PDB file of C-alpha atoms and ligand atoms in Angstrom:
ATOM      1  CA  MET A   1      98.292 -40.590  43.143  1.00 46.00           C
ATOM      2  CA  THR A   2      96.035 -38.259  41.492  1.00 62.00           C
ATOM      3  CA  GLU A   3      95.825 -39.377  37.600  1.00 85.00           C
ATOM      4  CA  LEU A   4      92.570 -39.988  35.769  1.00 92.00           C
ATOM      5  CA  LEU A   5      90.869 -43.305  36.111  1.00 95.00           C
ATOM      6  CA  THR A   6      88.928 -44.767  33.302  1.00 95.00           C
ATOM      7  CA  ALA A   7      85.488 -46.211  33.843  1.00 96.00           C
ATOM      8  CA  ALA A   8      86.882 -49.973  33.261  1.00 95.00           C
ATOM      9  CA  GLN A   9      89.743 -49.191  35.971  1.00 96.00           C
ATOM     10  CA  MET A  10      87.166 -47.854  38.241  1.00 96.00           C
ATOM     11  CA  ARG A  11      84.897 -50.961  37.809  1.00 96.00           C
ATOM     12  CA  ALA A  12      87.985 -53.134  38.364  1.00 96.00           C
ATOM     13  CA  ILE A  13      88.969 -51.753  41.711  1.00 97.00           C
ATOM     14  CA  GLU A  14      85.244 -51.481  42.866  1.00 97.00           C
ATOM     15  CA  GLN A  15      85.224 -55.187  42.055  1.00 97.00           C
ATOM     16  CA  ALA A  16      88.355 -56.125  43.559  1.00 97.00           C
ATOM     17  CA  ALA A  17      87.250 -54.181  46.833  1.00 97.00           C
ATOM     18  CA  ILE A  18      83.832 -56.278  46.691  1.00 97.00           C
ATOM     19  CA  ALA A  19      85.747 -59.598  45.883  1.00 98.00           C
ATOM     20  CA  SER A  20      87.969 -59.012  48.911  1.00 97.00           C
ATOM     21  CA  GLY A  21      84.893 -59.315  51.252  1.00 97.00           C
ATOM     22  CA  GLU A  22      86.241 -56.157  53.174  1.00 97.00           C
ATOM     23  CA  VAL A  23      83.522 -53.983  51.607  1.00 98.00           C
ATOM     24  CA  THR A  24      80.214 -54.630  49.813  1.00 98.00           C
ATOM     25  CA  GLY A  25      78.374 -52.772  46.686  1.00 98.00           C
ATOM     26  CA  LEU A  26      76.023 -51.562  48.842  1.00 98.00           C
ATOM     27  CA  GLU A  27      78.267 -50.010  51.669  1.00 98.00           C
ATOM     28  CA  LEU A  28      80.154 -48.463  48.583  1.00 98.00           C
ATOM     29  CA  MET A  29      76.846 -46.865  47.332  1.00 98.00           C
ATOM     30  CA  GLU A  30      75.957 -45.673  50.791  1.00 98.00           C
ATOM     31  CA  ARG A  31      79.495 -43.972  51.290  1.00 98.00           C
ATOM     32  CA  ALA A  32      79.012 -42.716  47.885  1.00 98.00           C
ATOM     33  CA  GLY A  33      75.343 -41.281  48.936  1.00 98.00           C
ATOM     34  CA  ARG A  34      76.825 -39.997  52.102  1.00 98.00           C
ATOM     35  CA  GLY A  35      79.798 -38.134  50.090  1.00 98.00           C
ATOM     36  CA  VAL A  36      77.129 -36.439  47.542  1.00 98.00           C
ATOM     37  CA  VAL A  37      75.310 -35.007  50.463  1.00 98.00           C
ATOM     38  CA  GLU A  38      78.621 -33.993  52.304  1.00 98.00           C
ATOM     39  CA  ALA A  39      79.783 -32.075  49.286  1.00 98.00           C
ATOM     40  CA  ILE A  40      76.319 -30.541  48.786  1.00 98.00           C
ATOM     41  CA  PHE A  41      76.446 -29.125  52.225  1.00 98.00           C
ATOM     42  CA  GLU A  42      80.292 -28.107  51.676  1.00 98.00           C
ATOM     43  CA  GLU A  43      79.202 -26.458  48.372  1.00 97.00           C
ATOM     44  CA  TRP A  44      75.958 -24.516  49.739  1.00 96.00           C
ATOM     45  CA  PRO A  45      76.308 -24.085  53.375  1.00 96.00           C
ATOM     46  CA  GLU A  46      73.313 -22.212  53.383  1.00 94.00           C
ATOM     47  CA  LEU A  47      71.297 -25.147  52.432  1.00 95.00           C
ATOM     48  CA  LYS A  48      72.371 -26.813  56.022  1.00 94.00           C
ATOM     49  CA  ALA A  49      69.650 -24.945  57.630  1.00 92.00           C
ATOM     50  CA  GLY A  50      65.762 -24.269  57.231  1.00 87.00           C
ATOM     51  CA  SER A  51      63.595 -26.508  54.972  1.00 85.00           C
ATOM     52  CA  HIS A  52      64.478 -27.288  51.537  1.00 94.00           C
ATOM     53  CA  ARG A  53      63.218 -29.281  48.205  1.00 94.00           C
ATOM     54  CA  ALA A  54      65.092 -31.786  46.329  1.00 95.00           C
ATOM     55  CA  VAL A  55      64.074 -33.354  43.178  1.00 94.00           C
ATOM     56  CA  VAL A  56      66.248 -36.572  42.487  1.00 96.00           C
ATOM     57  CA  LEU A  57      66.005 -37.959  39.084  1.00 94.00           C
ATOM     58  CA  CYS A  58      67.170 -41.545  39.539  1.00 96.00           C
ATOM     59  CA  GLY A  59      68.322 -43.776  36.399  1.00 95.00           C
ATOM     60  CA  PRO A  60      68.160 -47.598  35.439  1.00 96.00           C
ATOM     61  CA  GLY A  61      71.515 -48.483  37.014  1.00 97.00           C
ATOM     62  CA  ASN A  62      73.743 -47.854  40.242  1.00 98.00           C
ATOM     63  CA  ASN A  63      74.123 -44.216  39.652  1.00 98.00           C
ATOM     64  CA  GLY A  64      70.315 -44.380  40.141  1.00 98.00           C
ATOM     65  CA  GLY A  65      70.982 -46.504  43.346  1.00 98.00           C
ATOM     66  CA  ASP A  66      73.532 -43.512  44.705  1.00 98.00           C
ATOM     67  CA  GLY A  67      70.412 -41.310  43.904  1.00 98.00           C
ATOM     68  CA  PHE A  68      68.014 -43.132  46.203  1.00 98.00           C
ATOM     69  CA  VAL A  69      70.673 -42.898  48.989  1.00 98.00           C
ATOM     70  CA  VAL A  70      70.795 -39.162  48.334  1.00 98.00           C
ATOM     71  CA  ALA A  71      67.064 -38.711  48.482  1.00 98.00           C
ATOM     72  CA  ARG A  72      66.656 -41.102  51.774  1.00 98.00           C
ATOM     73  CA  LEU A  73      69.546 -38.808  53.578  1.00 98.00           C
ATOM     74  CA  LEU A  74      68.211 -35.661  52.534  1.00 98.00           C
ATOM     75  CA  LYS A  75      64.900 -36.524  53.917  1.00 97.00           C
ATOM     76  CA  GLU A  76      66.401 -37.723  57.125  1.00 97.00           C
ATOM     77  CA  TRP A  77      67.930 -34.280  57.207  1.00 95.00           C
ATOM     78  CA  GLY A  78      64.412 -32.778  57.145  1.00 95.00           C
ATOM     79  CA  TRP A  79      64.196 -31.737  53.414  1.00 96.00           C
ATOM     80  CA  GLU A  80      61.193 -32.298  51.000  1.00 95.00           C
ATOM     81  CA  VAL A  81      62.254 -34.747  48.489  1.00 97.00           C
ATOM     82  CA  GLU A  82      60.738 -35.825  45.208  1.00 96.00           C
ATOM     83  CA  VAL A  83      62.045 -38.685  43.258  1.00 97.00           C
ATOM     84  CA  PHE A  84      61.579 -39.731  39.524  1.00 96.00           C
ATOM     85  CA  LEU A  85      62.884 -42.944  38.092  1.00 96.00           C
ATOM     86  CA  TYR A  86      63.986 -43.181  34.444  1.00 94.00           C
ATOM     87  CA  GLY A  87      64.222 -46.892  34.667  1.00 94.00           C
ATOM     88  CA  GLU A  88      62.207 -50.322  35.573  1.00 96.00           C
ATOM     89  CA  PRO A  89      62.377 -51.034  39.631  1.00 97.00           C
ATOM     90  CA  ALA A  90      62.351 -54.837  38.658  1.00 97.00           C
ATOM     91  CA  LYS A  91      65.540 -54.273  36.377  1.00 97.00           C
ATOM     92  CA  LEU A  92      67.412 -52.422  38.853  1.00 98.00           C
ATOM     93  CA  PRO A  93      70.839 -54.174  39.801  1.00 98.00           C
ATOM     94  CA  PRO A  94      70.695 -55.456  43.255  1.00 98.00           C
ATOM     95  CA  ASP A  95      72.490 -52.596  45.348  1.00 98.00           C
ATOM     96  CA  ALA A  96      70.243 -50.074  43.630  1.00 98.00           C
ATOM     97  CA  ARG A  97      67.013 -52.173  44.264  1.00 98.00           C
ATOM     98  CA  VAL A  98      67.826 -52.225  47.874  1.00 98.00           C
ATOM     99  CA  ASN A  99      68.026 -48.646  47.878  1.00 98.00           C
ATOM    100  CA  TYR A 100      65.048 -48.213  45.743  1.00 98.00           C
ATOM    101  CA  GLU A 101      63.154 -50.286  48.410  1.00 98.00           C
ATOM    102  CA  ARG A 102      64.465 -48.066  51.369  1.00 98.00           C
ATOM    103  CA  TRP A 103      63.471 -44.930  49.687  1.00 98.00           C
ATOM    104  CA  ARG A 104      59.838 -46.631  48.797  1.00 98.00           C
ATOM    105  CA  GLY A 105      59.659 -46.983  52.865  1.00 98.00           C
ATOM    106  CA  MET A 106      59.676 -43.160  53.167  1.00 97.00           C
ATOM    107  CA  GLY A 107      58.426 -41.706  49.865  1.00 97.00           C
ATOM    108  CA  GLU A 108      57.065 -42.035  46.541  1.00 97.00           C
ATOM    109  CA  VAL A 109      58.499 -42.459  43.255  1.00 98.00           C
ATOM    110  CA  THR A 110      57.302 -41.273  39.907  1.00 96.00           C
ATOM    111  CA  SER A 111      58.342 -43.186  37.090  1.00 95.00           C
ATOM    112  CA  LEU A 112      58.775 -41.998  33.818  1.00 92.00           C
ATOM    113  CA  SER A 113      57.952 -43.897  30.532  1.00 89.00           C
ATOM    114  CA  PHE A 114      61.217 -45.938  29.665  1.00 88.00           C
ATOM    115  CA  PRO A 115      63.129 -45.893  27.346  1.00 84.00           C
ATOM    116  CA  ARG A 116      61.562 -43.072  25.530  1.00 83.00           C
ATOM    117  CA  VAL A 117      60.260 -40.176  27.685  1.00 85.00           C
ATOM    118  CA  THR A 118      56.886 -38.747  26.763  1.00 86.00           C
ATOM    119  CA  GLU A 119      56.168 -34.921  26.489  1.00 84.00           C
ATOM    120  CA  ALA A 120      53.889 -35.483  29.809  1.00 88.00           C
ATOM    121  CA  ASP A 121      56.966 -37.029  31.610  1.00 87.00           C
ATOM    122  CA  VAL A 122      58.850 -33.727  30.696  1.00 83.00           C
ATOM    123  CA  GLU A 123      56.320 -31.404  31.892  1.00 83.00           C
ATOM    124  CA  ARG A 124      55.869 -33.414  35.176  1.00 87.00           C
ATOM    125  CA  PHE A 125      59.508 -33.405  35.682  1.00 85.00           C
ATOM    126  CA  ASN A 126      59.842 -29.675  34.884  1.00 81.00           C
ATOM    127  CA  GLU A 127      56.730 -28.660  37.110  1.00 82.00           C
ATOM    128  CA  ALA A 128      58.428 -30.365  40.017  1.00 84.00           C
ATOM    129  CA  ALA A 129      61.867 -29.256  39.374  1.00 80.00           C
ATOM    130  CA  TYR A 130      61.253 -25.744  38.109  1.00 74.00           C
ATOM    131  CA  GLY A 131      57.827 -24.719  38.814  1.00 71.00           C
ATOM    132  CA  LEU A 132      56.951 -22.362  41.562  1.00 66.00           C
ATOM    133  CA  SER A 133      57.558 -25.268  43.919  1.00 70.00           C
ATOM    134  CA  GLY A 134      60.912 -23.627  45.305  1.00 79.00           C
ATOM    135  CA  THR A 135      63.017 -26.694  44.636  1.00 85.00           C
ATOM    136  CA  SER A 136      66.489 -25.708  45.669  1.00 88.00           C
ATOM    137  CA  LEU A 137      68.392 -28.727  44.361  1.00 93.00           C
ATOM    138  CA  VAL A 138      67.874 -31.036  41.368  1.00 91.00           C
ATOM    139  CA  VAL A 139      70.151 -34.133  41.816  1.00 94.00           C
ATOM    140  CA  ASP A 140      71.151 -35.896  38.454  1.00 93.00           C
ATOM    141  CA  ALA A 141      71.376 -39.640  39.222  1.00 96.00           C
ATOM    142  CA  ILE A 142      70.354 -41.016  35.740  1.00 93.00           C
ATOM    143  CA  PHE A 143      73.685 -42.144  34.371  1.00 93.00           C
ATOM    144  CA  GLY A 144      77.152 -42.440  35.751  1.00 95.00           C
ATOM    145  CA  VAL A 145      80.137 -44.596  34.463  1.00 95.00           C
ATOM    146  CA  GLY A 146      77.936 -46.907  33.046  1.00 94.00           C
ATOM    147  CA  LEU A 147      76.793 -45.235  30.069  1.00 91.00           C
ATOM    148  CA  THR A 148      77.002 -47.277  26.806  1.00 85.00           C
ATOM    149  CA  ARG A 149      74.759 -45.642  24.585  1.00 86.00           C
ATOM    150  CA  SER A 150      73.810 -41.995  23.335  1.00 81.00           C
ATOM    151  CA  ILE A 151      70.866 -40.714  25.259  1.00 79.00           C
ATOM    152  CA  GLU A 152      69.648 -38.320  22.591  1.00 70.00           C
ATOM    153  CA  GLY A 153      66.108 -39.878  23.211  1.00 68.00           C
ATOM    154  CA  LEU A 154      66.275 -38.359  26.650  1.00 73.00           C
ATOM    155  CA  SER A 155      67.381 -34.813  25.717  1.00 64.00           C
ATOM    156  CA  PRO A 156      63.829 -33.277  26.275  1.00 65.00           C
ATOM    157  CA  LEU A 157      64.304 -33.882  29.818  1.00 69.00           C
ATOM    158  CA  PHE A 158      67.690 -32.214  30.114  1.00 63.00           C
ATOM    159  CA  GLY A 159      66.305 -28.921  28.441  1.00 55.00           C
ATOM    160  CA  TYR A 160      65.784 -27.866  32.051  1.00 47.00           C
ATOM    161  CA  ASN A 161      68.917 -26.366  32.896  1.00 43.00           C
ATOM    162  CA  ASP A 162      68.030 -22.864  31.902  1.00 43.00           C
ATOM    163  CA  ILE A 163      64.828 -22.771  33.422  1.00 41.00           C
ATOM    164  CA  GLU A 164      64.958 -20.401  36.583  1.00 41.00           C
ATOM    165  CA  VAL A 165      63.124 -21.514  39.742  1.00 38.00           C
ATOM    166  CA  GLY A 166      60.095 -19.229  40.877  1.00 36.00           C
ATOM    167  CA  VAL A 167      60.736 -18.669  44.643  1.00 37.00           C
ATOM    168  CA  GLY A 168      57.804 -16.389  45.247  1.00 39.00           C
ATOM    169  CA  ASP A 169      58.637 -13.525  42.874  1.00 38.00           C
ATOM    170  CA  ARG A 170      62.164 -14.179  43.351  1.00 40.00           C
ATOM    171  CA  LEU A 171      63.762 -16.507  40.436  1.00 42.00           C
ATOM    172  CA  THR A 172      66.549 -18.339  41.541  1.00 53.00           C
ATOM    173  CA  PRO A 173      68.304 -21.019  39.158  1.00 60.00           C
ATOM    174  CA  ALA A 174      68.158 -24.291  41.092  1.00 78.00           C
ATOM    175  CA  ARG A 175      71.048 -25.781  41.901  1.00 89.00           C
ATOM    176  CA  HIS A 176      72.241 -28.840  39.649  1.00 89.00           C
ATOM    177  CA  VAL A 177      74.385 -31.834  41.337  1.00 94.00           C
ATOM    178  CA  ALA A 178      75.434 -34.640  38.936  1.00 94.00           C
ATOM    179  CA  ILE A 179      76.466 -37.551  40.717  1.00 97.00           C
ATOM    180  CA  ASP A 180      79.648 -39.388  39.394  1.00 97.00           C
ATOM    181  CA  ILE A 181      79.308 -37.616  35.946  1.00 92.00           C
ATOM    182  CA  PRO A 182      76.656 -35.367  34.221  1.00 89.00           C
ATOM    183  CA  SER A 183      74.451 -37.933  32.629  1.00 88.00           C
ATOM    184  CA  GLY A 184      74.972 -38.085  28.702  1.00 85.00           C
ATOM    185  CA  MET A 185      78.670 -37.631  29.083  1.00 88.00           C
ATOM    186  CA  PHE A 186      81.229 -40.540  28.750  1.00 91.00           C
ATOM    187  CA  ALA A 187      83.417 -41.274  31.542  1.00 93.00           C
ATOM    188  CA  ASP A 188      86.548 -41.916  29.371  1.00 94.00           C
ATOM    189  CA  GLU A 189      85.940 -38.919  26.899  1.00 89.00           C
ATOM    190  CA  PRO A 190      87.098 -35.446  27.838  1.00 82.00           C
ATOM    191  CA  GLU A 191      84.360 -33.949  25.267  1.00 79.00           C
ATOM    192  CA  PRO A 192      80.692 -34.614  25.478  1.00 76.00           C
ATOM    193  CA  PRO A 193      78.734 -35.659  22.767  1.00 76.00           C
ATOM    194  CA  ASP A 194      77.490 -32.506  20.899  1.00 72.00           C
ATOM    195  CA  TYR A 195      73.900 -33.241  21.679  1.00 67.00           C
ATOM    196  CA  LEU A 196      74.798 -32.671  25.324  1.00 66.00           C
ATOM    197  CA  SER A 197      75.979 -28.999  24.776  1.00 56.00           C
ATOM    198  CA  TRP A 198      73.063 -27.829  27.043  1.00 54.00           C
ATOM    199  CA  PHE A 199      73.386 -29.816  30.012  1.00 61.00           C
ATOM    200  CA  LEU A 200      75.505 -27.946  32.910  1.00 72.00           C
ATOM    201  CA  ALA A 201      76.014 -29.084  36.450  1.00 85.00           C
ATOM    202  CA  ASP A 202      76.720 -26.424  38.988  1.00 88.00           C
ATOM    203  CA  LEU A 203      78.497 -29.279  41.071  1.00 93.00           C
ATOM    204  CA  THR A 204      79.516 -32.852  40.080  1.00 94.00           C
ATOM    205  CA  VAL A 205      80.429 -35.340  42.965  1.00 97.00           C
ATOM    206  CA  THR A 206      82.584 -38.099  41.889  1.00 97.00           C
ATOM    207  CA  PHE A 207      84.114 -41.109  43.803  1.00 98.00           C
ATOM    208  CA  HIS A 208      87.915 -42.055  44.392  1.00 97.00           C
ATOM    209  CA  ARG A 209      89.609 -40.312  41.531  1.00 96.00           C
ATOM    210  CA  MET A 210      88.447 -38.237  38.657  1.00 94.00           C
ATOM    211  CA  LYS A 211      87.615 -39.426  35.218  1.00 94.00           C
ATOM    212  CA  PRO A 212      88.678 -37.886  31.845  1.00 92.00           C
ATOM    213  CA  ALA A 213      84.930 -36.824  31.677  1.00 90.00           C
ATOM    214  CA  HIS A 214      85.557 -34.330  34.576  1.00 90.00           C
ATOM    215  CA  LEU A 215      88.520 -32.359  32.704  1.00 85.00           C
ATOM    216  CA  HIS A 216      85.986 -31.080  30.485  1.00 71.00           C
ATOM    217  CA  SER A 217      84.806 -27.652  30.388  1.00 59.00           C
ATOM    218  CA  TYR A 218      82.180 -26.498  27.639  1.00 52.00           C
ATOM    219  CA  THR A 219      82.068 -22.744  27.294  1.00 46.00           C
ATOM    220  CA  THR A 220      80.906 -22.759  30.758  1.00 44.00           C
ATOM    221  CA  ALA A 221      82.296 -26.103  32.524  1.00 49.00           C
ATOM    222  CA  SER A 222      79.682 -28.692  32.311  1.00 79.00           C
ATOM    223  CA  CYS A 223      80.703 -30.464  35.186  1.00 87.00           C
ATOM    224  CA  GLY A 224      80.727 -27.173  37.539  1.00 87.00           C
ATOM    225  CA  ASN A 225      82.602 -27.678  40.576  1.00 90.00           C
ATOM    226  CA  VAL A 226      84.171 -31.272  40.647  1.00 92.00           C
ATOM    227  CA  VAL A 227      84.696 -32.630  44.052  1.00 95.00           C
ATOM    228  CA  VAL A 228      86.191 -36.174  44.731  1.00 96.00           C
ATOM    229  CA  LYS A 229      84.964 -38.101  47.585  1.00 98.00           C
ATOM    230  CA  ASP A 230      86.782 -40.807  49.146  1.00 98.00           C
ATOM    231  CA  ILE A 231      84.808 -44.193  49.473  1.00 98.00           C
ATOM    232  CA  GLY A 232      87.476 -46.358  50.877  1.00 97.00           C
ATOM    233  CA  LEU A 233      88.808 -47.746  47.684  1.00 97.00           C
ATOM    234  CA  GLY A 234      92.486 -46.826  48.568  1.00 95.00           C
ATOM    235  CA  PRO A 235      93.648 -50.060  49.408  1.00 96.00           C
ATOM    236  CA  TRP A 236      92.729 -51.544  45.984  1.00 96.00           C
ATOM    237  CA  ASP A 237      94.001 -48.492  43.859  1.00 94.00           C
ATOM    238  CA  HIS A 238      96.750 -50.269  42.453  1.00 94.00           C
ATOM    239  CA  ILE A 239      94.571 -52.502  40.637  1.00 94.00           C
ATOM    240  CA  ALA A 240      93.962 -49.942  38.156  1.00 92.00           C
ATOM    241  CA  GLU A 241      97.773 -50.446  36.839  1.00 91.00           C
ATOM    242  CA  VAL A 242      96.658 -53.812  35.526  1.00 89.00           C
ATOM    243  CA  VAL A 243      93.618 -52.623  33.640  1.00 87.00           C
ATOM    244  CA  LYS A 244      93.535 -51.039  30.198  1.00 69.00           C
TER     245      LYS A 244
HETATM  246  N1  LIG B 301      82.451 -47.627  40.779  1.00 70.24           N
HETATM  247  C1  LIG B 301      82.289 -47.672  42.282  1.00 70.24           C
HETATM  248  O1  LIG B 301      83.108 -47.991  42.893  1.00 70.24           O
HETATM  249  C2  LIG B 301      80.894 -47.158  42.673  1.00 70.24           C
HETATM  250  C3  LIG B 301      79.997 -46.900  41.790  1.00 70.24           C
HETATM  251  N2  LIG B 301      78.751 -46.499  41.928  1.00 70.24           N
HETATM  252  C4  LIG B 301      77.947 -45.773  41.432  1.00 70.24           C
HETATM  253  O2  LIG B 301      77.293 -46.774  40.021  1.00 70.24           O
HETATM  254  C5  LIG B 301      77.611 -46.244  38.946  1.00 70.24           C
HETATM  255  C6  LIG B 301      77.774 -47.178  37.855  1.00 70.24           C
HETATM  256  O3  LIG B 301      76.688 -48.019  37.720  1.00 70.24           O
HETATM  257  P1  LIG B 301      76.129 -48.720  36.499  1.00 70.24           P
HETATM  258  O4  LIG B 301      74.790 -49.420  36.873  1.00 70.24           O
HETATM  259  O5  LIG B 301      77.211 -49.627  35.912  1.00 70.24           O
HETATM  260  O6  LIG B 301      75.914 -47.707  35.258  1.00 70.24           O
HETATM  261  P2  LIG B 301      74.902 -46.511  35.238  1.00 70.24           P
HETATM  262  O7  LIG B 301      74.307 -46.432  36.472  1.00 70.24           O
HETATM  263  O8  LIG B 301      76.012 -45.545  35.025  1.00 70.24           O
HETATM  264  O9  LIG B 301      73.946 -46.546  34.364  1.00 70.24           O
HETATM  265  C7  LIG B 301      74.051 -47.641  33.119  1.00 70.24           C
HETATM  266  C8  LIG B 301      72.855 -48.243  32.985  1.00 70.24           C
HETATM  267  O10 LIG B 301      72.016 -47.885  32.198  1.00 70.24           O
HETATM  268  C9  LIG B 301      71.930 -48.702  30.986  1.00 70.24           C
HETATM  269  N3  LIG B 301      72.003 -47.671  29.909  1.00 70.24           N
HETATM  270  C10 LIG B 301      73.380 -47.470  29.286  1.00 70.24           C
HETATM  271  N4  LIG B 301      72.995 -46.593  28.330  1.00 70.24           N
HETATM  272  C11 LIG B 301      71.697 -46.360  28.099  1.00 70.24           C
HETATM  273  C12 LIG B 301      70.846 -45.670  27.419  1.00 70.24           C
HETATM  274  N5  LIG B 301      71.398 -44.776  26.335  1.00 70.24           N
HETATM  275  N6  LIG B 301      69.633 -45.511  27.632  1.00 70.24           N
HETATM  276  C13 LIG B 301      69.162 -46.492  28.667  1.00 70.24           C
HETATM  277  N7  LIG B 301      69.733 -47.326  29.484  1.00 70.24           N
HETATM  278  C14 LIG B 301      71.374 -47.054  29.433  1.00 70.24           C
HETATM  279  C15 LIG B 301      73.076 -49.433  31.312  1.00 70.24           C
HETATM  280  O11 LIG B 301      72.844 -50.735  30.462  1.00 70.24           O
HETATM  281  C16 LIG B 301      72.950 -49.747  32.863  1.00 70.24           C
HETATM  282  O12 LIG B 301      72.506 -50.621  33.217  1.00 70.24           O
HETATM  283  C17 LIG B 301      78.660 -45.079  39.106  1.00 70.24           C
HETATM  284  O13 LIG B 301      78.735 -44.276  38.300  1.00 70.24           O
HETATM  285  C18 LIG B 301      78.412 -44.795  40.464  1.00 70.24           C
HETATM  286  O14 LIG B 301      77.235 -43.582  40.610  1.00 70.24           O
HETATM  287  C19 LIG B 301      78.304 -47.090  43.423  1.00 70.24           C
HETATM  288  O15 LIG B 301      77.295 -46.593  43.583  1.00 70.24           O
HETATM  289  C20 LIG B 301      79.384 -46.694  44.347  1.00 70.24           C
HETATM  290  C21 LIG B 301      80.860 -47.218  44.168  1.00 70.24           C
HETATM  291  K1    K B 302      74.581 -38.737  37.033  1.00 70.24           K
END
């Protein structure tokens, strides 16, 4: 079955799987994070060797939770990883909080002011992600299928996608990976809000099945290459049929 799922259908499938007692939200989050790292190395095999640097930008919900898992896994792989949080640790949902704490056991988190980022935040983030620090990968784990409101207030943070990365004197654009969907897009809408025209991902890793947002291509496709990773929700797929 390959048709698209809405955010509500995805949530219903996830809740049914968890309610069955056969899997926990935390296990799903771990599988999601592993799927993202797998997709990164499939997309860019050159990143499997040598030491690399990633900047992970986590948001206030479980999409951010996936980001903390990805940060931990890349660090375990030997990468240098810098993590930013747009959100409040105390208000993270339980599974994201567990992964926040697991990450904190091995690395720092730079908090951005919330809910409105400051110019200083943008400077700090751009320097980490696009200064001469040789960042090879930027992971967008701010918002996923739970985005409910416009994020225009965050747009300064996203202006970065056309800044090239200085690695020595060789400028190479950092690779942008979006977890689940590029932040700012609404899962059920194939067209992004117009203020999002500047945000492009090179790779979007989503879970279980594609959502309407993944069909979107904005001049150059804003999701980039979309990869669907199985996180073991197949047995509950039929739940989608009873959700509007
Ligand atoms: N469905 C699954 O099987 C799995 C999903 N995973 C990941 O979880 C996210 C969905 O997480 P959720 O917490 O529902 O939402 P988000 O993380 O996308 O963020 C929404 C979060 O932020 C708040 N919010 C919404 N809009 C705004 C705004 N404009 N400004 C500030 N804050 C905003 C909102 O209230 C929420 O709290 C999914 O995408 C996956 O990445 C699991 O990890 C794996 C299984
Ligand atoms: K995202």
